[in-house]
mmCIF file of C-alpha atoms in Angstrom:
data_model
loop_
_atom_site.group_PDB
_atom_site.id
_atom_site.type_symbol
_atom_site.label_atom_id
_atom_site.label_comp_id
_atom_site.label_asym_id
_atom_site.label_seq_id
_atom_site.Cartn_x
_atom_site.Cartn_y
_atom_site.Cartn_z
ATOM 1 C CA GLY A 1 0.000 0.000 0.000
ATOM 2 C CA ASP A 2 0.876 3.666 -0.053
ATOM 3 C CA SER A 3 3.362 4.964 2.501
ATOM 4 C CA VAL A 4 5.280 8.108 3.384
ATOM 5 C CA THR A 5 8.605 8.191 5.208
ATOM 6 C CA GLN A 6 9.951 11.344 6.845
ATOM 7 C CA MET A 7 13.184 12.065 8.623
ATOM 8 C CA GLU A 8 12.886 11.750 12.370
ATOM 9 C CA GLY A 9 12.994 14.811 14.545
ATOM 10 C CA PRO A 10 13.275 16.928 16.388
ATOM 11 C CA VAL A 11 15.235 19.195 14.091
ATOM 12 C CA THR A 12 16.778 22.069 16.035
ATOM 13 C CA LEU A 13 18.072 25.089 14.128
ATOM 14 C CA SER A 14 19.153 28.608 14.875
ATOM 15 C CA GLU A 15 17.208 31.477 13.381
ATOM 16 C CA GLU A 16 18.140 32.212 9.731
ATOM 17 C CA ALA A 17 19.553 28.719 9.190
ATOM 18 C CA PHE A 18 18.726 26.637 6.110
ATOM 19 C CA LEU A 19 16.096 23.946 6.554
ATOM 20 C CA THR A 20 15.658 20.608 4.803
ATOM 21 C CA ILE A 21 13.153 17.984 5.905
ATOM 22 C CA ASN A 22 13.374 14.816 3.849
ATOM 23 C CA CYS A 23 10.306 12.969 2.606
ATOM 24 C CA THR A 24 10.096 9.900 0.393
ATOM 25 C CA TYR A 25 7.034 7.988 -0.678
ATOM 26 C CA THR A 26 5.800 4.698 -2.059
ATOM 27 C CA ALA A 27 2.670 4.733 -4.176
ATOM 28 C CA THR A 28 1.206 3.287 -7.329
ATOM 29 C CA GLY A 29 0.201 5.536 -10.162
ATOM 30 C CA TYR A 30 0.589 9.290 -9.967
ATOM 31 C CA PRO A 31 -0.079 10.599 -6.466
ATOM 32 C CA SER A 32 -0.374 14.209 -5.380
ATOM 33 C CA LEU A 33 2.067 15.279 -2.654
ATOM 34 C CA PHE A 34 1.555 17.678 0.221
ATOM 35 C CA TRP A 35 3.226 19.309 3.183
ATOM 36 C CA TYR A 36 1.008 20.140 6.136
ATOM 37 C CA VAL A 37 2.090 22.102 9.211
ATOM 38 C CA GLN A 38 0.755 21.801 12.746
ATOM 39 C CA TYR A 39 1.395 24.661 15.158
ATOM 40 C CA PRO A 40 1.146 23.931 18.891
ATOM 41 C CA GLY A 41 -2.411 23.255 20.012
ATOM 42 C CA GLU A 42 -3.860 23.523 16.517
ATOM 43 C CA GLY A 43 -5.016 21.269 13.713
ATOM 44 C CA LEU A 44 -3.031 20.682 10.542
ATOM 45 C CA GLN A 45 -2.908 23.332 7.832
ATOM 46 C CA LEU A 46 -1.919 22.908 4.214
ATOM 47 C CA LEU A 47 1.503 24.457 3.609
ATOM 48 C CA LEU A 48 2.078 23.547 -0.036
ATOM 49 C CA LYS A 49 1.357 20.887 -2.605
ATOM 50 C CA ALA A 50 2.402 19.493 -5.980
ATOM 51 C CA THR A 51 0.193 17.421 -8.241
ATOM 52 C CA LYS A 52 2.591 16.094 -10.897
ATOM 53 C CA ALA A 53 6.231 15.259 -11.458
ATOM 54 C CA ASP A 54 8.657 18.215 -11.478
ATOM 55 C CA ASP A 55 6.039 20.557 -10.007
ATOM 56 C CA LYS A 56 7.348 22.866 -7.309
ATOM 57 C CA GLY A 57 5.027 23.839 -4.481
ATOM 58 C CA SER A 58 5.839 26.989 -2.536
ATOM 59 C CA ASN A 59 4.344 29.058 0.269
ATOM 60 C CA LYS A 60 5.655 31.363 3.034
ATOM 61 C CA GLY A 61 9.245 30.860 1.861
ATOM 62 C CA PHE A 62 8.980 27.057 1.934
ATOM 63 C CA GLU A 63 9.490 25.013 -1.230
ATOM 64 C CA ALA A 64 9.279 21.375 -2.252
ATOM 65 C CA THR A 65 9.767 19.742 -5.662
ATOM 66 C CA TYR A 66 7.963 16.570 -6.747
ATOM 67 C CA ARG A 67 10.751 14.205 -7.877
ATOM 68 C CA LYS A 68 9.261 11.084 -9.407
ATOM 69 C CA GLU A 69 12.629 9.544 -10.261
ATOM 70 C CA THR A 70 13.679 9.558 -6.589
ATOM 71 C CA THR A 71 10.112 9.361 -5.167
ATOM 72 C CA SER A 72 10.867 12.346 -2.972
ATOM 73 C CA PHE A 73 9.268 15.623 -1.900
ATOM 74 C CA HIS A 74 11.794 17.292 0.397
ATOM 75 C CA LEU A 75 10.785 20.490 2.192
ATOM 76 C CA GLU A 76 13.234 23.404 2.159
ATOM 77 C CA LYS A 77 13.431 26.954 3.460
ATOM 78 C CA GLY A 78 16.377 29.278 3.044
ATOM 79 C CA SER A 79 16.105 31.146 6.340
ATOM 80 C CA VAL A 80 13.938 29.852 9.179
ATOM 81 C CA GLN A 81 12.317 31.999 11.847
ATOM 82 C CA VAL A 82 11.280 31.222 15.419
ATOM 83 C CA SER A 83 7.663 31.362 14.210
ATOM 84 C CA ASP A 84 8.348 28.362 11.933
ATOM 85 C CA SER A 85 8.626 26.098 14.988
ATOM 86 C CA ALA A 86 5.965 23.440 14.422
ATOM 87 C CA VAL A 87 5.454 19.846 13.334
ATOM 88 C CA TYR A 88 5.639 19.258 9.579
ATOM 89 C CA PHE A 89 3.841 16.361 7.897
ATOM 90 C CA CYS A 90 4.459 15.024 4.428
ATOM 91 C CA ALA A 91 1.430 13.373 2.839
ATOM 92 C CA LEU A 92 0.248 11.838 -0.390
ATOM 93 C CA SER A 93 -3.091 11.332 -2.072
ATOM 94 C CA PRO A 94 -3.452 8.516 -4.586
ATOM 95 C CA GLY A 95 -4.020 9.388 -8.208
ATOM 96 C CA THR A 96 -7.289 7.492 -8.318
ATOM 97 C CA GLY A 97 -9.833 6.013 -5.965
ATOM 98 C CA ARG A 98 -10.070 7.003 -2.323
ATOM 99 C CA ARG A 99 -9.199 10.634 -1.659
ATOM 100 C CA ALA A 100 -7.999 10.271 1.910
ATOM 101 C CA LEU A 101 -4.415 11.315 2.553
ATOM 102 C CA THR A 102 -1.658 9.027 3.810
ATOM 103 C CA PHE A 103 0.594 10.899 6.247
ATOM 104 C CA GLY A 104 4.162 10.514 7.346
ATOM 105 C CA SER A 105 4.979 10.428 11.051
ATOM 106 C CA GLY A 106 5.773 14.140 11.233
ATOM 107 C CA THR A 107 8.990 16.051 11.927
ATOM 108 C CA ARG A 108 9.176 18.523 14.778
ATOM 109 C CA LEU A 109 11.135 21.684 13.998
ATOM 110 C CA GLN A 110 12.466 23.851 16.812
ATOM 111 C CA VAL A 111 14.000 27.190 15.842
ATOM 112 C CA GLN A 112 16.039 28.958 18.482
ATOM 113 C CA PRO A 113 16.606 32.745 18.492
ATOM 114 C CA ASN B 1 -16.263 31.396 8.687
ATOM 115 C CA ALA B 2 -16.121 28.495 11.163
ATOM 116 C CA GLY B 3 -14.602 25.812 8.879
ATOM 117 C CA VAL B 4 -14.436 22.467 10.720
ATOM 118 C CA THR B 5 -15.634 22.491 14.321
ATOM 119 C CA GLN B 6 -14.930 19.637 16.740
ATOM 120 C CA THR B 7 -16.322 19.113 20.225
ATOM 121 C CA PRO B 8 -15.289 18.441 22.915
ATOM 122 C CA LYS B 9 -11.694 19.676 22.918
ATOM 123 C CA PHE B 10 -10.754 17.511 25.892
ATOM 124 C CA ARG B 11 -12.380 14.488 27.512
ATOM 125 C CA ILE B 12 -11.403 11.880 30.070
ATOM 126 C CA LEU B 13 -13.225 8.545 29.939
ATOM 127 C CA LYS B 14 -13.192 5.476 32.103
ATOM 128 C CA ILE B 15 -12.618 2.072 30.505
ATOM 129 C CA GLY B 16 -15.881 0.751 29.067
ATOM 130 C CA GLN B 17 -17.632 4.115 28.819
ATOM 131 C CA SER B 18 -18.998 5.374 25.524
ATOM 132 C CA MET B 19 -18.971 8.795 23.943
ATOM 133 C CA THR B 20 -19.403 10.644 20.677
ATOM 134 C CA LEU B 21 -16.974 13.121 19.183
ATOM 135 C CA GLN B 22 -18.872 15.704 17.191
ATOM 136 C CA CYS B 23 -17.679 17.219 13.917
ATOM 137 C CA THR B 24 -19.438 19.871 11.833
ATOM 138 C CA GLN B 25 -18.305 21.717 8.733
ATOM 139 C CA ASP B 26 -19.936 24.709 7.077
ATOM 140 C CA MET B 27 -18.092 24.659 3.749
ATOM 141 C CA ASN B 28 -20.509 22.306 1.955
ATOM 142 C CA HIS B 29 -17.689 19.793 1.555
ATOM 143 C CA ASN B 30 -18.638 16.348 0.317
ATOM 144 C CA TYR B 31 -15.797 14.388 1.855
ATOM 145 C CA MET B 32 -15.213 14.090 5.580
ATOM 146 C CA TYR B 33 -12.618 12.125 7.536
ATOM 147 C CA TRP B 34 -11.645 11.084 11.031
ATOM 148 C CA TYR B 35 -7.971 10.634 11.876
ATOM 149 C CA ARG B 36 -6.233 9.801 15.104
ATOM 150 C CA GLN B 37 -2.805 11.128 15.985
ATOM 151 C CA ASP B 38 -0.587 9.160 18.319
ATOM 152 C CA PRO B 39 2.794 10.553 19.472
ATOM 153 C CA GLY B 40 5.469 9.965 16.863
ATOM 154 C CA MET B 41 3.079 7.974 14.685
ATOM 155 C CA GLY B 42 1.614 10.559 12.362
ATOM 156 C CA LEU B 43 -2.069 10.421 11.509
ATOM 157 C CA LYS B 44 -4.015 7.237 10.906
ATOM 158 C CA LEU B 45 -7.339 7.241 9.065
ATOM 159 C CA ILE B 46 -10.215 5.789 11.090
ATOM 160 C CA TYR B 47 -13.265 6.326 8.857
ATOM 161 C CA TYR B 48 -14.198 8.547 5.977
ATOM 162 C CA SER B 49 -17.304 9.564 4.059
ATOM 163 C CA VAL B 50 -17.754 10.695 0.459
ATOM 164 C CA GLY B 51 -21.241 12.089 1.040
ATOM 165 C CA ALA B 52 -24.357 11.885 3.175
ATOM 166 C CA GLY B 53 -25.345 8.287 3.794
ATOM 167 C CA ILE B 54 -21.991 6.850 2.633
ATOM 168 C CA THR B 55 -19.180 5.832 4.986
ATOM 169 C CA ASP B 56 -16.192 3.537 4.707
ATOM 170 C CA LYS B 57 -13.432 2.152 6.901
ATOM 171 C CA GLY B 58 -9.932 3.531 6.996
ATOM 172 C CA GLU B 59 -6.775 1.933 8.378
ATOM 173 C CA VAL B 60 -7.797 1.664 12.050
ATOM 174 C CA PRO B 61 -11.632 1.391 12.317
ATOM 175 C CA ASN B 62 -11.890 -1.166 15.133
ATOM 176 C CA GLY B 63 -13.630 0.181 18.232
ATOM 177 C CA TYR B 64 -15.267 3.087 16.377
ATOM 178 C CA ASN B 65 -18.455 3.793 14.473
ATOM 179 C CA VAL B 66 -19.554 6.696 12.312
ATOM 180 C CA SER B 67 -22.658 7.991 10.597
ATOM 181 C CA ARG B 68 -23.253 10.686 7.995
ATOM 182 C CA SER B 69 -26.908 11.686 7.962
ATOM 183 C CA THR B 70 -26.223 15.219 6.683
ATOM 184 C CA THR B 71 -23.528 16.888 4.586
ATOM 185 C CA GLU B 72 -22.460 19.007 7.562
ATOM 186 C CA ASP B 73 -22.086 16.441 10.369
ATOM 187 C CA PHE B 74 -19.830 13.419 10.797
ATOM 188 C CA PRO B 75 -19.849 12.166 14.416
ATOM 189 C CA LEU B 76 -17.422 9.504 15.654
ATOM 190 C CA ARG B 77 -18.729 7.046 18.244
ATOM 191 C CA LEU B 78 -16.645 5.082 20.749
ATOM 192 C CA GLU B 79 -18.806 2.308 22.228
ATOM 193 C CA LEU B 80 -16.509 0.671 24.799
ATOM 194 C CA ALA B 81 -13.574 2.933 25.508
ATOM 195 C CA ALA B 82 -10.177 1.262 25.936
ATOM 196 C CA PRO B 83 -6.789 2.741 26.959
ATOM 197 C CA SER B 84 -5.533 2.084 23.418
ATOM 198 C CA GLN B 85 -7.979 4.732 22.220
ATOM 199 C CA THR B 86 -6.173 7.452 24.155
ATOM 200 C CA SER B 87 -5.179 9.817 21.368
ATOM 201 C CA VAL B 88 -5.839 13.133 19.678
ATOM 202 C CA TYR B 89 -8.649 12.902 17.150
ATOM 203 C CA PHE B 90 -8.897 15.142 14.111
ATOM 204 C CA CYS B 91 -11.868 15.616 11.859
ATOM 205 C CA ALA B 92 -11.245 16.955 8.361
ATOM 206 C CA SER B 93 -13.215 17.727 5.237
ATOM 207 C CA SER B 94 -12.562 18.370 1.571
ATOM 208 C CA TYR B 95 -14.350 19.459 -1.558
ATOM 209 C CA ARG B 96 -15.277 16.930 -4.220
ATOM 210 C CA GLY B 97 -13.652 18.988 -6.956
ATOM 211 C CA GLY B 98 -10.473 18.339 -8.855
ATOM 212 C CA GLN B 99 -6.848 18.934 -8.032
ATOM 213 C CA GLY B 100 -7.052 22.703 -7.836
ATOM 214 C CA ALA B 101 -6.834 24.937 -4.789
ATOM 215 C CA GLY B 102 -10.162 23.686 -3.464
ATOM 216 C CA GLY B 103 -9.909 20.137 -4.700
ATOM 217 C CA ALA B 104 -10.703 16.856 -2.994
ATOM 218 C CA ASN B 105 -7.077 16.371 -2.022
ATOM 219 C CA VAL B 106 -6.863 19.546 0.069
ATOM 220 C CA LEU B 107 -8.111 18.831 3.575
ATOM 221 C CA THR B 108 -9.344 21.372 6.103
ATOM 222 C CA PHE B 109 -8.781 20.159 9.655
ATOM 223 C CA GLY B 110 -10.531 20.872 12.921
ATOM 224 C CA ALA B 111 -8.531 21.850 15.995
ATOM 225 C CA GLY B 112 -8.624 18.342 17.447
ATOM 226 C CA SER B 113 -10.150 16.495 20.397
ATOM 227 C CA ARG B 114 -7.823 15.097 23.054
ATOM 228 C CA LEU B 115 -9.240 11.909 24.569
ATOM 229 C CA THR B 116 -7.788 10.080 27.559
ATOM 230 C CA VAL B 117 -9.103 6.676 28.632
ATOM 231 C CA LEU B 118 -8.177 5.617 32.164
#
């Protein structure tokens, strides 16, 4: 079945550091890929998405590129802020059939001033 | 614009008790979902619904029941609470449309319900 694997956290960075959170997936067909973010005490929010190979999703300075050849969707940001501290989830939706998302286990990011 | 509303936010149950987690959305979304989030385990799909009167099992349905009598509401029922059901529960919804900004693959989540079974 479909699965998503994320790097384990927590990831601790200083403000203005470069961020990479790795995500790889296993799926049949042509899934859509997503990054969701969960701030403390809140539900998940969509951060960005990509629906086909080589698409780049971007939002709030975060970027991720859909790489079909490496089955990856790594999240990057050039300069993190304290306000980016949260848990980040990679997810996929299958190309056909059921629309429910399959989530990775989440990566906690802690940004220190 | 309320979005997805879950109640209660917190609840403590004794083993064997029953309860219902309520979920309501005001976006006229067709699809609704229940996930549970365990520490370090990501989110697991419990049940989902593609429209009123239609529900289906997810990855971890045992010990839960759902119903979808209206487009807006998707309650989750725990009949005999067990410690293994201690978790944070999230309800979500999505539009039936395509892969655009409001498509079926873009979920809107509620704030969560933290359940402890002792």
